[in-house]
Amino acid sequence: MAEQSLQPKVTTHRHGAERQPVVVIDHFLPHPEALVTDACSRSFKPIGPYYPGLRSPADPNHLASAGELLESVLREVFGITRGVRLVECHYSLVTTPPDELAPIQRLPHFDTTDPGRIALLHFLCGAEHGGTRFYRHRQTGFETVTSERFARYREALHREAADAGLPPARYCAGDTRQFEQIAAHQACFNRALVYRGFNLHSGFIPESMTFTADPAAGRLTVNTFLDANS
């Protein structure tokens, strides 16, 4: 898992019809192994009905070494020229087997309807733990869910459930009856993804993955949210 200290590599993608940016940063932090060690010392627990696993608070000060890089990405890609406010920062472990997923966990999701909320997903695991995929809802054509779109999107999901039933008990992977995959980014140790939280997305969870709660062996990520509205 250890990697040499390499310079960050930044790649910007614009996916789908809405062309929303997703920034991929490889070699994101100089000492990512320290985060795994820190995560192993923490207590994890379930938080709410949506995330299919366990979480634990992470110290956001670990992002200090990437401060200038993140400022550049936020300014040049997302057009954010003012300071941002940290909303939350936590370690996350996917631990829920497919047959135990709640119906809402089987669909792509959005983190917020606010375009000023930026998600930073930092992989502390390898490609064997899947990655992240982005989607378009077929019926509405939405790739993002804003406050203006929310009611229509929710109504469409309710109609689909009434007409065709709930989605099968598995993690969303590729195209489905309701959603079209528009992009995929593989997990890679010390890779970060930066995107607006209103994008429809889902963790890609391979069927062969072990749903362990051990941070040193499981699908460990750091999930950070930044608010650019301040």
PDB file of N, CA, C and O in Angstrom, residues 124-198:
ATOM      1  N   LEU A 124      -8.366   5.436   0.265  1.00  0.00           N
ATOM      2  CA  LEU A 124      -7.264   4.832   1.013  1.00  0.00           C
ATOM      3  C   LEU A 124      -7.333   3.322   0.852  1.00  0.00           C
ATOM      4  O   LEU A 124      -7.091   2.553   1.780  1.00  0.00           O
ATOM      5  N   CYS A 125      -7.678   2.903  -0.352  1.00  0.00           N
ATOM      6  CA  CYS A 125      -7.801   1.499  -0.716  1.00  0.00           C
ATOM      7  C   CYS A 125      -7.492   1.381  -2.195  1.00  0.00           C
ATOM      8  O   CYS A 125      -7.374   2.397  -2.897  1.00  0.00           O
ATOM      9  N   GLY A 126      -7.372   0.160  -2.688  1.00  0.00           N
ATOM     10  CA  GLY A 126      -6.970  -0.057  -4.067  1.00  0.00           C
ATOM     11  C   GLY A 126      -8.106  -0.417  -4.991  1.00  0.00           C
ATOM     12  O   GLY A 126      -9.285  -0.411  -4.604  1.00  0.00           O
ATOM     13  N   ALA A 127      -7.753  -0.756  -6.231  1.00  0.00           N
ATOM     14  CA  ALA A 127      -8.731  -1.017  -7.282  1.00  0.00           C
ATOM     15  C   ALA A 127      -9.637  -2.199  -6.970  1.00  0.00           C
ATOM     16  O   ALA A 127     -10.754  -2.281  -7.503  1.00  0.00           O
ATOM     17  N   GLU A 128      -9.181  -3.108  -6.106  1.00  0.00           N
ATOM     18  CA  GLU A 128     -10.016  -4.254  -5.752  1.00  0.00           C
ATOM     19  C   GLU A 128     -11.275  -3.833  -4.991  1.00  0.00           C
ATOM     20  O   GLU A 128     -12.203  -4.627  -4.824  1.00  0.00           O
ATOM     21  N   HIS A 129     -11.309  -2.570  -4.559  1.00  0.00           N
ATOM     22  CA  HIS A 129     -12.470  -2.045  -3.845  1.00  0.00           C
ATOM     23  C   HIS A 129     -13.358  -1.183  -4.731  1.00  0.00           C
ATOM     24  O   HIS A 129     -14.176  -0.405  -4.236  1.00  0.00           O
ATOM     25  N   GLY A 130     -13.215  -1.323  -6.041  1.00  0.00           N
ATOM     26  CA  GLY A 130     -14.158  -0.695  -6.960  1.00  0.00           C
ATOM     27  C   GLY A 130     -13.811   0.718  -7.350  1.00  0.00           C
ATOM     28  O   GLY A 130     -12.789   0.984  -7.961  1.00  0.00           O
ATOM     29  N   GLY A 131     -14.672   1.663  -6.970  1.00  0.00           N
ATOM     30  CA  GLY A 131     -14.465   3.051  -7.344  1.00  0.00           C
ATOM     31  C   GLY A 131     -15.755   3.830  -7.180  1.00  0.00           C
ATOM     32  O   GLY A 131     -16.600   3.514  -6.326  1.00  0.00           O
ATOM     33  N   THR A 132     -15.923   4.847  -8.022  1.00  0.00           N
ATOM     34  CA  THR A 132     -17.115   5.699  -7.989  1.00  0.00           C
ATOM     35  C   THR A 132     -17.627   5.885  -9.410  1.00  0.00           C
ATOM     36  O   THR A 132     -16.831   6.111 -10.330  1.00  0.00           O
ATOM     37  N   ARG A 133     -18.928   5.823  -9.582  1.00  0.00           N
ATOM     38  CA  ARG A 133     -19.545   5.973 -10.891  1.00  0.00           C
ATOM     39  C   ARG A 133     -20.592   7.076 -10.851  1.00  0.00           C
ATOM     40  O   ARG A 133     -21.220   7.304  -9.809  1.00  0.00           O
ATOM     41  N   PHE A 134     -20.786   7.729 -11.994  1.00  0.00           N
ATOM     42  CA  PHE A 134     -21.726   8.836 -12.122  1.00  0.00           C
ATOM     43  C   PHE A 134     -22.819   8.450 -13.110  1.00  0.00           C
ATOM     44  O   PHE A 134     -22.578   7.693 -14.059  1.00  0.00           O
ATOM     45  N   TYR A 135     -24.034   9.008 -12.882  1.00  0.00           N
ATOM     46  CA  TYR A 135     -25.214   8.501 -13.572  1.00  0.00           C
ATOM     47  C   TYR A 135     -26.136   9.611 -14.089  1.00  0.00           C
ATOM     48  O   TYR A 135     -26.126  10.737 -13.589  1.00  0.00           O
ATOM     49  N   ARG A 136     -26.946   9.212 -15.066  1.00  0.00           N
ATOM     50  CA  ARG A 136     -28.067  10.012 -15.554  1.00  0.00           C
ATOM     51  C   ARG A 136     -29.349   9.244 -15.279  1.00  0.00           C
ATOM     52  O   ARG A 136     -29.447   8.055 -15.571  1.00  0.00           O
ATOM     53  N   HIS A 137     -30.346   9.930 -14.713  1.00  0.00           N
ATOM     54  CA  HIS A 137     -31.647   9.308 -14.501  1.00  0.00           C
ATOM     55  C   HIS A 137     -32.389   9.315 -15.830  1.00  0.00           C
ATOM     56  O   HIS A 137     -32.604  10.369 -16.436  1.00  0.00           O
ATOM     57  N   ARG A 138     -32.764   8.147 -16.308  1.00  0.00           N
ATOM     58  CA  ARG A 138     -33.300   8.035 -17.665  1.00  0.00           C
ATOM     59  C   ARG A 138     -34.595   8.821 -17.856  1.00  0.00           C
ATOM     60  O   ARG A 138     -34.766   9.536 -18.849  1.00  0.00           O
ATOM     61  N   GLN A 139     -35.538   8.689 -16.936  1.00  0.00           N
ATOM     62  CA  GLN A 139     -36.859   9.293 -17.138  1.00  0.00           C
ATOM     63  C   GLN A 139     -36.798  10.815 -17.167  1.00  0.00           C
ATOM     64  O   GLN A 139     -37.419  11.451 -18.020  1.00  0.00           O
ATOM     65  N   THR A 140     -36.049  11.415 -16.255  1.00  0.00           N
ATOM     66  CA  THR A 140     -35.974  12.876 -16.200  1.00  0.00           C
ATOM     67  C   THR A 140     -34.821  13.439 -17.023  1.00  0.00           C
ATOM     68  O   THR A 140     -34.833  14.618 -17.370  1.00  0.00           O
ATOM     69  N   GLY A 141     -33.802  12.622 -17.283  1.00  0.00           N
ATOM     70  CA  GLY A 141     -32.603  13.115 -17.941  1.00  0.00           C
ATOM     71  C   GLY A 141     -31.657  13.833 -17.010  1.00  0.00           C
ATOM     72  O   GLY A 141     -30.614  14.347 -17.446  1.00  0.00           O
ATOM     73  N   PHE A 142     -31.969  13.852 -15.710  1.00  0.00           N
ATOM     74  CA  PHE A 142     -31.136  14.584 -14.750  1.00  0.00           C
ATOM     75  C   PHE A 142     -29.826  13.848 -14.477  1.00  0.00           C
ATOM     76  O   PHE A 142     -29.803  12.635 -14.231  1.00  0.00           O
ATOM     77  N   GLU A 143     -28.733  14.594 -14.488  1.00  0.00           N
ATOM     78  CA  GLU A 143     -27.435  14.115 -14.024  1.00  0.00           C
ATOM     79  C   GLU A 143     -27.064  14.773 -12.702  1.00  0.00           C
ATOM     80  O   GLU A 143     -26.166  14.303 -12.003  1.00  0.00           O
ATOM     81  N   THR A 144     -27.767  15.843 -12.384  1.00  0.00           N
ATOM     82  CA  THR A 144     -27.629  16.536 -11.109  1.00  0.00           C
ATOM     83  C   THR A 144     -29.032  16.805 -10.560  1.00  0.00           C
ATOM     84  O   THR A 144     -30.002  16.899 -11.313  1.00  0.00           O
ATOM     85  N   VAL A 145     -29.115  16.931  -9.232  1.00  0.00           N
ATOM     86  CA  VAL A 145     -30.403  17.209  -8.600  1.00  0.00           C
ATOM     87  C   VAL A 145     -30.267  18.493  -7.793  1.00  0.00           C
ATOM     88  O   VAL A 145     -29.619  18.518  -6.744  1.00  0.00           O
ATOM     89  N   THR A 146     -30.860  19.559  -8.301  1.00  0.00           N
ATOM     90  CA  THR A 146     -30.891  20.847  -7.615  1.00  0.00           C
ATOM     91  C   THR A 146     -32.193  20.960  -6.827  1.00  0.00           C
ATOM     92  O   THR A 146     -33.084  20.110  -6.926  1.00  0.00           O
ATOM     93  N   SER A 147     -32.314  22.026  -6.046  1.00  0.00           N
ATOM     94  CA  SER A 147     -33.550  22.224  -5.296  1.00  0.00           C
ATOM     95  C   SER A 147     -34.747  22.386  -6.233  1.00  0.00           C
ATOM     96  O   SER A 147     -35.855  21.956  -5.917  1.00  0.00           O
ATOM     97  N   GLU A 148     -34.510  22.975  -7.407  1.00  0.00           N
ATOM     98  CA  GLU A 148     -35.583  23.147  -8.381  1.00  0.00           C
ATOM     99  C   GLU A 148     -36.007  21.813  -9.002  1.00  0.00           C
ATOM    100  O   GLU A 148     -37.152  21.653  -9.427  1.00  0.00           O
ATOM    101  N   ARG A 149     -35.108  20.873  -9.074  1.00  0.00           N
ATOM    102  CA  ARG A 149     -35.396  19.579  -9.693  1.00  0.00           C
ATOM    103  C   ARG A 149     -35.860  18.525  -8.691  1.00  0.00           C
ATOM    104  O   ARG A 149     -36.383  17.478  -9.103  1.00  0.00           O
ATOM    105  N   PHE A 150     -35.660  18.785  -7.424  1.00  0.00           N
ATOM    106  CA  PHE A 150     -35.830  17.737  -6.428  1.00  0.00           C
ATOM    107  C   PHE A 150     -37.222  17.119  -6.437  1.00  0.00           C
ATOM    108  O   PHE A 150     -37.369  15.879  -6.432  1.00  0.00           O
ATOM    109  N   ALA A 151     -38.276  17.918  -6.430  1.00  0.00           N
ATOM    110  CA  ALA A 151     -39.638  17.384  -6.362  1.00  0.00           C
ATOM    111  C   ALA A 151     -39.934  16.507  -7.573  1.00  0.00           C
ATOM    112  O   ALA A 151     -40.505  15.412  -7.429  1.00  0.00           O
ATOM    113  N   ARG A 152     -39.551  16.962  -8.755  1.00  0.00           N
ATOM    114  CA  ARG A 152     -39.797  16.167  -9.962  1.00  0.00           C
ATOM    115  C   ARG A 152     -39.029  14.852  -9.917  1.00  0.00           C
ATOM    116  O   ARG A 152     -39.560  13.798 -10.292  1.00  0.00           O
ATOM    117  N   TYR A 153     -37.806  14.905  -9.452  1.00  0.00           N
ATOM    118  CA  TYR A 153     -36.993  13.693  -9.374  1.00  0.00           C
ATOM    119  C   TYR A 153     -37.590  12.705  -8.371  1.00  0.00           C
ATOM    120  O   TYR A 153     -37.711  11.511  -8.658  1.00  0.00           O
ATOM    121  N   ARG A 154     -37.960  13.188  -7.209  1.00  0.00           N
ATOM    122  CA  ARG A 154     -38.548  12.316  -6.188  1.00  0.00           C
ATOM    123  C   ARG A 154     -39.835  11.676  -6.694  1.00  0.00           C
ATOM    124  O   ARG A 154     -40.065  10.473  -6.501  1.00  0.00           O
ATOM    125  N   GLU A 155     -40.676  12.466  -7.354  1.00  0.00           N
ATOM    126  CA  GLU A 155     -41.926  11.924  -7.884  1.00  0.00           C
ATOM    127  C   GLU A 155     -41.658  10.851  -8.932  1.00  0.00           C
ATOM    128  O   GLU A 155     -42.369   9.831  -8.990  1.00  0.00           O
ATOM    129  N   ALA A 156     -40.650  11.067  -9.766  1.00  0.00           N
ATOM    130  CA  ALA A 156     -40.310  10.081 -10.783  1.00  0.00           C
ATOM    131  C   ALA A 156     -39.864   8.767 -10.148  1.00  0.00           C
ATOM    132  O   ALA A 156     -40.253   7.679 -10.600  1.00  0.00           O
ATOM    133  N   LEU A 157     -39.046   8.832  -9.089  1.00  0.00           N
ATOM    134  CA  LEU A 157     -38.617   7.613  -8.412  1.00  0.00           C
ATOM    135  C   LEU A 157     -39.793   6.879  -7.794  1.00  0.00           C
ATOM    136  O   LEU A 157     -39.874   5.640  -7.853  1.00  0.00           O
ATOM    137  N   HIS A 158     -40.728   7.616  -7.212  1.00  0.00           N
ATOM    138  CA  HIS A 158     -41.899   6.990  -6.605  1.00  0.00           C
ATOM    139  C   HIS A 158     -42.751   6.303  -7.667  1.00  0.00           C
ATOM    140  O   HIS A 158     -43.248   5.182  -7.448  1.00  0.00           O
ATOM    141  N   ARG A 159     -42.911   6.929  -8.814  1.00  0.00           N
ATOM    142  CA  ARG A 159     -43.689   6.321  -9.896  1.00  0.00           C
ATOM    143  C   ARG A 159     -43.013   5.047 -10.388  1.00  0.00           C
ATOM    144  O   ARG A 159     -43.668   4.039 -10.655  1.00  0.00           O
ATOM    145  N   GLU A 160     -41.694   5.106 -10.521  1.00  0.00           N
ATOM    146  CA  GLU A 160     -40.963   3.933 -11.000  1.00  0.00           C
ATOM    147  C   GLU A 160     -41.081   2.775 -10.024  1.00  0.00           C
ATOM    148  O   GLU A 160     -41.224   1.618 -10.427  1.00  0.00           O
ATOM    149  N   ALA A 161     -41.020   3.073  -8.733  1.00  0.00           N
ATOM    150  CA  ALA A 161     -41.159   2.021  -7.730  1.00  0.00           C
ATOM    151  C   ALA A 161     -42.564   1.426  -7.750  1.00  0.00           C
ATOM    152  O   ALA A 161     -42.739   0.203  -7.601  1.00  0.00           O
ATOM    153  N   ALA A 162     -43.566   2.283  -7.949  1.00  0.00           N
ATOM    154  CA  ALA A 162     -44.944   1.804  -7.998  1.00  0.00           C
ATOM    155  C   ALA A 162     -45.195   0.957  -9.237  1.00  0.00           C
ATOM    156  O   ALA A 162     -45.920  -0.048  -9.188  1.00  0.00           O
ATOM    157  N   ASP A 163     -44.575   1.328 -10.351  1.00  0.00           N
ATOM    158  CA  ASP A 163     -44.815   0.625 -11.616  1.00  0.00           C
ATOM    159  C   ASP A 163     -44.004  -0.659 -11.743  1.00  0.00           C
ATOM    160  O   ASP A 163     -44.496  -1.666 -12.266  1.00  0.00           O
ATOM    161  N   ALA A 164     -42.750  -0.620 -11.296  1.00  0.00           N
ATOM    162  CA  ALA A 164     -41.849  -1.753 -11.554  1.00  0.00           C
ATOM    163  C   ALA A 164     -41.291  -2.392 -10.298  1.00  0.00           C
ATOM    164  O   ALA A 164     -40.520  -3.354 -10.389  1.00  0.00           O
ATOM    165  N   GLY A 165     -41.646  -1.878  -9.144  1.00  0.00           N
ATOM    166  CA  GLY A 165     -41.133  -2.438  -7.909  1.00  0.00           C
ATOM    167  C   GLY A 165     -39.787  -1.854  -7.517  1.00  0.00           C
ATOM    168  O   GLY A 165     -39.204  -1.040  -8.245  1.00  0.00           O
ATOM    169  N   LEU A 166     -39.291  -2.261  -6.372  1.00  0.00           N
ATOM    170  CA  LEU A 166     -38.020  -1.765  -5.860  1.00  0.00           C
ATOM    171  C   LEU A 166     -36.854  -2.369  -6.635  1.00  0.00           C
ATOM    172  O   LEU A 166     -36.965  -3.467  -7.187  1.00  0.00           O
ATOM    173  N   PRO A 167     -35.730  -1.669  -6.682  1.00  0.00           N
ATOM    174  CA  PRO A 167     -34.557  -2.239  -7.348  1.00  0.00           C
ATOM    175  C   PRO A 167     -34.068  -3.475  -6.610  1.00  0.00           C
ATOM    176  O   PRO A 167     -34.279  -3.611  -5.401  1.00  0.00           O
ATOM    177  N   PRO A 168     -33.412  -4.399  -7.308  1.00  0.00           N
ATOM    178  CA  PRO A 168     -32.920  -5.613  -6.648  1.00  0.00           C
ATOM    179  C   PRO A 168     -31.885  -5.289  -5.584  1.00  0.00           C
ATOM    180  O   PRO A 168     -31.253  -4.230  -5.600  1.00  0.00           O
ATOM    181  N   ALA A 169     -31.704  -6.226  -4.660  1.00  0.00           N
ATOM    182  CA  ALA A 169     -30.801  -6.019  -3.525  1.00  0.00           C
ATOM    183  C   ALA A 169     -29.356  -6.221  -3.978  1.00  0.00           C
ATOM    184  O   ALA A 169     -28.760  -7.281  -3.768  1.00  0.00           O
ATOM    185  N   ARG A 170     -28.798  -5.181  -4.577  1.00  0.00           N
ATOM    186  CA  ARG A 170     -27.400  -5.181  -4.999  1.00  0.00           C
ATOM    187  C   ARG A 170     -26.956  -3.739  -5.171  1.00  0.00           C
ATOM    188  O   ARG A 170     -27.777  -2.822  -5.320  1.00  0.00           O
ATOM    189  N   TYR A 171     -25.647  -3.544  -5.151  1.00  0.00           N
ATOM    190  CA  TYR A 171     -25.104  -2.213  -5.382  1.00  0.00           C
ATOM    191  C   TYR A 171     -25.248  -1.850  -6.860  1.00  0.00           C
ATOM    192  O   TYR A 171     -25.133  -2.713  -7.734  1.00  0.00           O
ATOM    193  N   CYS A 172     -25.507  -0.585  -7.110  1.00  0.00           N
ATOM    194  CA  CYS A 172     -25.662  -0.117  -8.480  1.00  0.00           C
ATOM    195  C   CYS A 172     -24.323  -0.262  -9.204  1.00  0.00           C
ATOM    196  O   CYS A 172     -23.280   0.184  -8.715  1.00  0.00           O
ATOM    197  N   ALA A 173     -24.367  -0.876 -10.373  1.00  0.00           N
ATOM    198  CA  ALA A 173     -23.143  -1.086 -11.150  1.00  0.00           C
ATOM    199  C   ALA A 173     -23.492  -1.051 -12.625  1.00  0.00           C
ATOM    200  O   ALA A 173     -24.219  -1.923 -13.120  1.00  0.00           O
ATOM    201  N   GLY A 174     -23.028  -0.033 -13.333  1.00  0.00           N
ATOM    202  CA  GLY A 174     -23.319   0.078 -14.754  1.00  0.00           C
ATOM    203  C   GLY A 174     -24.740   0.531 -15.009  1.00  0.00           C
ATOM    204  O   GLY A 174     -25.434   1.044 -14.129  1.00  0.00           O
ATOM    205  N   ASP A 175     -25.194   0.335 -16.251  1.00  0.00           N
ATOM    206  CA  ASP A 175     -26.532   0.762 -16.635  1.00  0.00           C
ATOM    207  C   ASP A 175     -27.595  -0.100 -15.964  1.00  0.00           C
ATOM    208  O   ASP A 175     -27.418  -1.311 -15.780  1.00  0.00           O
ATOM    209  N   THR A 176     -28.686   0.547 -15.594  1.00  0.00           N
ATOM    210  CA  THR A 176     -29.846  -0.157 -15.055  1.00  0.00           C
ATOM    211  C   THR A 176     -31.087   0.311 -15.788  1.00  0.00           C
ATOM    212  O   THR A 176     -31.025   1.180 -16.660  1.00  0.00           O
ATOM    213  N   ARG A 177     -32.216  -0.253 -15.414  1.00  0.00           N
ATOM    214  CA  ARG A 177     -33.473   0.161 -16.039  1.00  0.00           C
ATOM    215  C   ARG A 177     -33.741   1.641 -15.798  1.00  0.00           C
ATOM    216  O   ARG A 177     -34.261   2.337 -16.675  1.00  0.00           O
ATOM    217  N   GLN A 178     -33.353   2.145 -14.640  1.00  0.00           N
ATOM    218  CA  GLN A 178     -33.657   3.526 -14.281  1.00  0.00           C
ATOM    219  C   GLN A 178     -32.531   4.505 -14.587  1.00  0.00           C
ATOM    220  O   GLN A 178     -32.797   5.692 -14.809  1.00  0.00           O
ATOM    221  N   PHE A 179     -31.286   4.028 -14.583  1.00  0.00           N
ATOM    222  CA  PHE A 179     -30.142   4.932 -14.658  1.00  0.00           C
ATOM    223  C   PHE A 179     -29.159   4.494 -15.733  1.00  0.00           C
ATOM    224  O   PHE A 179     -28.939   3.300 -15.952  1.00  0.00           O
ATOM    225  N   GLU A 180     -28.559   5.492 -16.364  1.00  0.00           N
ATOM    226  CA  GLU A 180     -27.498   5.265 -17.340  1.00  0.00           C
ATOM    227  C   GLU A 180     -26.177   5.741 -16.747  1.00  0.00           C
ATOM    228  O   GLU A 180     -26.078   6.878 -16.270  1.00  0.00           O
ATOM    229  N   GLN A 181     -25.182   4.893 -16.772  1.00  0.00           N
ATOM    230  CA  GLN A 181     -23.865   5.291 -16.282  1.00  0.00           C
ATOM    231  C   GLN A 181     -23.205   6.221 -17.296  1.00  0.00           C
ATOM    232  O   GLN A 181     -23.127   5.907 -18.480  1.00  0.00           O
ATOM    233  N   ILE A 182     -22.707   7.365 -16.823  1.00  0.00           N
ATOM    234  CA  ILE A 182     -22.060   8.319 -17.726  1.00  0.00           C
ATOM    235  C   ILE A 182     -20.564   8.447 -17.472  1.00  0.00           C
ATOM    236  O   ILE A 182     -19.853   9.040 -18.288  1.00  0.00           O
ATOM    237  N   ALA A 183     -20.069   7.879 -16.360  1.00  0.00           N
ATOM    238  CA  ALA A 183     -18.629   7.958 -16.067  1.00  0.00           C
ATOM    239  C   ALA A 183     -18.292   6.978 -14.955  1.00  0.00           C
ATOM    240  O   ALA A 183     -19.142   6.619 -14.135  1.00  0.00           O
ATOM    241  N   ALA A 184     -17.031   6.550 -14.945  1.00  0.00           N
ATOM    242  CA  ALA A 184     -16.540   5.654 -13.896  1.00  0.00           C
ATOM    243  C   ALA A 184     -15.105   6.022 -13.567  1.00  0.00           C
ATOM    244  O   ALA A 184     -14.289   6.257 -14.471  1.00  0.00           O
ATOM    245  N   HIS A 185     -14.798   6.071 -12.289  1.00  0.00           N
ATOM    246  CA  HIS A 185     -13.431   6.346 -11.833  1.00  0.00           C
ATOM    247  C   HIS A 185     -13.043   5.264 -10.834  1.00  0.00           C
ATOM    248  O   HIS A 185     -13.704   5.074  -9.807  1.00  0.00           O
ATOM    249  N   GLN A 186     -11.976   4.568 -11.129  1.00  0.00           N
ATOM    250  CA  GLN A 186     -11.543   3.435 -10.324  1.00  0.00           C
ATOM    251  C   GLN A 186     -10.874   3.898  -9.037  1.00  0.00           C
ATOM    252  O   GLN A 186     -10.180   4.915  -9.007  1.00  0.00           O
ATOM    253  N   ALA A 187     -11.081   3.122  -7.988  1.00  0.00           N
ATOM    254  CA  ALA A 187     -10.342   3.367  -6.756  1.00  0.00           C
ATOM    255  C   ALA A 187      -8.857   3.127  -6.997  1.00  0.00           C
ATOM    256  O   ALA A 187      -8.469   2.230  -7.743  1.00  0.00           O
ATOM    257  N   CYS A 188      -8.035   3.936  -6.380  1.00  0.00           N
ATOM    258  CA  CYS A 188      -6.585   3.801  -6.447  1.00  0.00           C
ATOM    259  C   CYS A 188      -6.043   4.418  -5.165  1.00  0.00           C
ATOM    260  O   CYS A 188      -6.466   5.523  -4.782  1.00  0.00           O
ATOM    261  N   PHE A 189      -5.147   3.711  -4.505  1.00  0.00           N
ATOM    262  CA  PHE A 189      -4.669   4.222  -3.232  1.00  0.00           C
ATOM    263  C   PHE A 189      -4.076   5.623  -3.395  1.00  0.00           C
ATOM    264  O   PHE A 189      -3.248   5.872  -4.273  1.00  0.00           O
ATOM    265  N   ASN A 190      -4.549   6.548  -2.554  1.00  0.00           N
ATOM    266  CA  ASN A 190      -4.131   7.955  -2.543  1.00  0.00           C
ATOM    267  C   ASN A 190      -4.639   8.734  -3.754  1.00  0.00           C
ATOM    268  O   ASN A 190      -4.053   9.733  -4.143  1.00  0.00           O
ATOM    269  N   ARG A 191      -5.743   8.291  -4.315  1.00  0.00           N
ATOM    270  CA  ARG A 191      -6.430   9.054  -5.362  1.00  0.00           C
ATOM    271  C   ARG A 191      -7.599   9.807  -4.740  1.00  0.00           C
ATOM    272  O   ARG A 191      -8.349   9.264  -3.925  1.00  0.00           O
ATOM    273  N   ALA A 192      -7.783  11.054  -5.135  1.00  0.00           N
ATOM    274  CA  ALA A 192      -8.913  11.856  -4.670  1.00  0.00           C
ATOM    275  C   ALA A 192      -9.786  12.254  -5.855  1.00  0.00           C
ATOM    276  O   ALA A 192      -9.280  12.509  -6.951  1.00  0.00           O
ATOM    277  N   LEU A 193     -11.087  12.296  -5.624  1.00  0.00           N
ATOM    278  CA  LEU A 193     -12.043  12.827  -6.586  1.00  0.00           C
ATOM    279  C   LEU A 193     -12.675  14.072  -5.983  1.00  0.00           C
ATOM    280  O   LEU A 193     -13.042  14.079  -4.801  1.00  0.00           O
ATOM    281  N   VAL A 194     -12.807  15.128  -6.797  1.00  0.00           N
ATOM    282  CA  VAL A 194     -13.433  16.369  -6.354  1.00  0.00           C
ATOM    283  C   VAL A 194     -14.585  16.667  -7.307  1.00  0.00           C
ATOM    284  O   VAL A 194     -14.386  16.725  -8.531  1.00  0.00           O
ATOM    285  N   TYR A 195     -15.787  16.856  -6.774  1.00  0.00           N
ATOM    286  CA  TYR A 195     -16.959  17.082  -7.621  1.00  0.00           C
ATOM    287  C   TYR A 195     -18.044  17.772  -6.802  1.00  0.00           C
ATOM    288  O   TYR A 195     -18.002  17.791  -5.558  1.00  0.00           O
ATOM    289  N   ARG A 196     -18.998  18.358  -7.497  1.00  0.00           N
ATOM    290  CA  ARG A 196     -20.141  18.966  -6.809  1.00  0.00           C
ATOM    291  C   ARG A 196     -21.037  17.853  -6.270  1.00  0.00           C
ATOM    292  O   ARG A 196     -21.333  16.884  -6.962  1.00  0.00           O
ATOM    293  N   GLY A 197     -21.491  18.047  -5.035  1.00  0.00           N
ATOM    294  CA  GLY A 197     -22.245  16.995  -4.382  1.00  0.00           C
ATOM    295  C   GLY A 197     -23.620  16.744  -4.958  1.00  0.00           C
ATOM    296  O   GLY A 197     -24.259  15.753  -4.593  1.00  0.00           O
ATOM    297  N   PHE A 198     -24.088  17.606  -5.862  1.00  0.00           N
ATOM    298  CA  PHE A 198     -25.422  17.364  -6.418  1.00  0.00           C
ATOM    299  C   PHE A 198     -25.399  16.433  -7.628  1.00  0.00           C
ATOM    300  O   PHE A 198     -26.438  16.153  -8.230  1.00  0.00           O
TER     301      PHE A 198
END
